[in-house]
């Protein structure tokens, strides 16, 4: 998207707004184990996805 000159500023700002004081992002359930309906995720994965998304948008 960046190569085409398309930047989604709204999502970029939302990512910044959700960033915690320590610079990380909160843990979100990224996927569900089918049999137990247990959510899996971590702050590290949330931060990695957020940073990659922000890099693609900037």
XYZ file of N, CA, C and O in Angstrom:
232
model
N 0.820 -1.187 0.000
C 0.000 0.000 0.000
C 0.868 1.257 0.000
O 0.526 2.207 -0.648
N 1.955 1.219 0.728
C 2.845 2.370 0.821
C 3.412 2.716 -0.555
O 3.517 3.885 -0.917
N 3.736 1.705 -1.336
C 4.299 1.928 -2.667
C 3.307 2.620 -3.588
O 3.694 3.321 -4.510
N 2.017 2.417 -3.333
C 0.985 3.038 -4.153
C 0.596 4.426 -3.652
O -0.236 5.090 -4.244
N 1.205 4.844 -2.543
C 0.875 6.152 -1.986
C -0.383 6.155 -1.141
O -0.924 7.210 -0.833
N -0.848 4.970 -0.753
C -2.056 4.860 0.068
C -1.634 4.658 1.517
O -0.944 3.701 1.842
N -2.036 5.562 2.376
C -1.693 5.472 3.786
C -2.975 5.540 4.592
O -3.780 6.447 4.405
N -3.171 4.584 5.467
C -4.366 4.552 6.304
C -4.043 5.233 7.629
O -3.665 4.593 8.602
N -4.173 6.531 7.666
C -3.829 7.316 8.854
C -4.715 6.963 10.046
O -4.254 6.997 11.185
N -5.962 6.623 9.805
C -6.881 6.304 10.905
C -6.374 5.093 11.674
O -6.295 5.121 12.902
N -6.010 4.029 10.982
C -5.494 2.838 11.651
C -4.145 3.103 12.302
O -3.853 2.581 13.378
N -3.317 3.923 11.670
C -2.017 4.270 12.240
C -2.208 4.977 13.581
O -1.568 4.640 14.578
N -3.128 5.920 13.626
C -3.410 6.658 14.865
C -4.009 5.734 15.921
O -3.675 5.830 17.102
N -4.871 4.803 15.505
C -5.447 3.846 16.461
C -4.363 2.979 17.098
O -4.408 2.698 18.291
N -3.389 2.564 16.294
C -2.287 1.769 16.847
C -1.513 2.578 17.879
O -1.166 2.076 18.947
N -1.250 3.834 17.574
C -0.536 4.685 18.532
C -1.352 4.907 19.795
O -0.805 4.930 20.897
N -2.662 5.076 19.647
C -3.531 5.299 20.803
C -3.577 4.098 21.738
O -3.754 4.253 22.945
N -3.435 2.898 21.187
C -3.497 1.690 22.007
C -2.159 1.313 22.638
O -2.084 0.410 23.457
N -1.108 2.011 22.237
C 0.211 1.718 22.787
C 0.242 2.073 24.268
O -0.262 3.111 24.686
N 0.810 1.189 25.069
C 0.882 1.388 26.517
C 2.032 2.319 26.885
O 2.895 2.617 26.061
N 2.040 2.764 28.120
C 3.069 3.691 28.591
C 4.477 3.124 28.472
O 5.431 3.869 28.275
N 4.608 1.806 28.597
C 5.940 1.195 28.512
C 6.381 0.947 27.064
O 7.433 0.373 26.816
N 5.574 1.384 26.106
C 5.920 1.241 24.697
C 5.402 -0.019 24.047
O 5.521 -0.197 22.839
N 4.831 -0.895 24.830
C 4.298 -2.158 24.326
C 2.812 -1.995 23.991
O 2.227 -0.939 24.202
N 2.205 -3.037 23.475
C 0.771 -3.049 23.213
C 0.131 -4.118 24.091
O 0.776 -5.094 24.465
N -1.149 -3.943 24.425
C -1.807 -4.934 25.283
C -1.936 -6.295 24.595
O -1.926 -6.384 23.369
N -2.072 -7.312 25.409
C -2.237 -8.659 24.878
C -3.655 -8.820 24.330
O -4.620 -8.417 24.964
N -3.741 -9.363 23.143
C -5.027 -9.661 22.528
C -5.054 -11.140 22.175
O -4.019 -11.737 21.877
N -6.228 -11.727 22.188
C -6.376 -13.102 21.738
C -6.196 -13.153 20.232
O -6.965 -12.553 19.490
N -5.157 -13.833 19.778
C -4.856 -13.871 18.351
C -5.489 -15.061 17.645
O -5.770 -15.001 16.464
N -5.685 -16.134 18.372
C -6.391 -17.278 17.800
C -6.973 -18.116 18.918
O -6.618 -17.979 20.080
N -7.910 -18.963 18.560
C -8.624 -19.791 19.534
C -8.326 -21.260 19.251
O -8.408 -21.701 18.109
N -8.000 -22.002 20.317
C -7.835 -23.452 20.180
C -9.221 -24.049 19.963
O -10.131 -23.819 20.759
N -9.424 -24.794 18.897
C -10.761 -25.267 18.539
C -11.470 -26.120 19.593
O -12.652 -25.973 19.810
N -10.752 -26.989 20.236
C -11.416 -27.911 21.167
C -11.687 -27.298 22.529
O -12.662 -27.626 23.189
N -10.821 -26.400 22.974
C -10.970 -25.867 24.329
C -11.504 -24.436 24.365
O -11.772 -23.906 25.431
N -11.655 -23.810 23.198
C -12.067 -22.404 23.112
C -11.167 -21.500 23.946
O -11.608 -20.520 24.526
N -9.883 -21.839 24.023
C -8.908 -21.053 24.751
C -8.247 -20.065 23.797
O -7.805 -20.442 22.712
N -8.197 -18.812 24.208
C -7.528 -17.793 23.405
C -6.024 -17.829 23.660
O -5.588 -18.018 24.788
N -5.256 -17.623 22.610
C -3.809 -17.548 22.719
C -3.341 -16.206 22.178
O -3.884 -15.687 21.214
N -2.328 -15.672 22.798
C -1.742 -14.412 22.368
C -0.753 -13.954 23.419
O -0.625 -14.556 24.479
N -0.046 -12.877 23.121
C 0.904 -12.339 24.081
C 1.163 -10.879 23.735
O 0.883 -10.427 22.619
N 1.707 -10.172 24.691
C 2.072 -8.783 24.434
C 3.142 -8.707 23.355
O 3.144 -7.795 22.537
N 4.039 -9.670 23.357
C 5.114 -9.681 22.367
C 4.568 -9.838 20.945
O 5.019 -9.142 20.025
N 3.606 -10.735 20.773
C 3.007 -10.911 19.451
C 2.216 -9.683 19.036
O 2.292 -9.242 17.885
N 1.471 -9.107 19.975
C 0.715 -7.888 19.673
C 1.659 -6.769 19.253
O 1.401 -6.055 18.280
N 2.768 -6.622 19.969
C 3.746 -5.576 19.638
C 4.381 -5.838 18.276
O 4.553 -4.909 17.479
N 4.719 -7.085 17.995
C 5.335 -7.416 16.709
C 4.399 -7.087 15.552
O 4.822 -6.489 14.552
N 3.135 -7.446 15.681
C 2.165 -7.147 14.621
C 1.937 -5.643 14.490
O 1.847 -5.116 13.380
N 1.842 -4.947 15.607
C 1.619 -3.497 15.571
C 2.808 -2.786 14.927
O 2.624 -1.900 14.078
N 4.013 -3.168 15.308
C 5.198 -2.526 14.741
C 5.322 -2.797 13.245
O 5.682 -1.908 12.469
N 5.025 -4.004 12.838
C 5.088 -4.333 11.412
C 4.037 -3.545 10.636
O 4.320 -3.012 9.553
N 2.832 -3.450 11.174
C 1.774 -2.686 10.515
C 2.157 -1.215 10.398
O 1.972 -0.594 9.358
N 2.723 -0.665 11.464
C 3.119 0.737 11.450
C 4.266 0.962 10.459
O 4.299 1.983 9.770
N 5.166 0.003 10.358
C 6.262 0.113 9.395
C 5.728 0.105 7.968
O 6.196 0.864 7.113
N 4.751 -0.723 7.705
C 4.166 -0.793 6.372
C 3.401 0.480 6.009
O 3.295 0.846 4.845
N 2.862 1.143 7.033
C 2.058 2.338 6.795
C 2.870 3.620 6.760
O 2.379 4.648 6.333
N 4.095 3.577 7.261
C 4.866 4.836 7.338
C 5.850 4.961 6.201
O 6.098 4.108 5.443
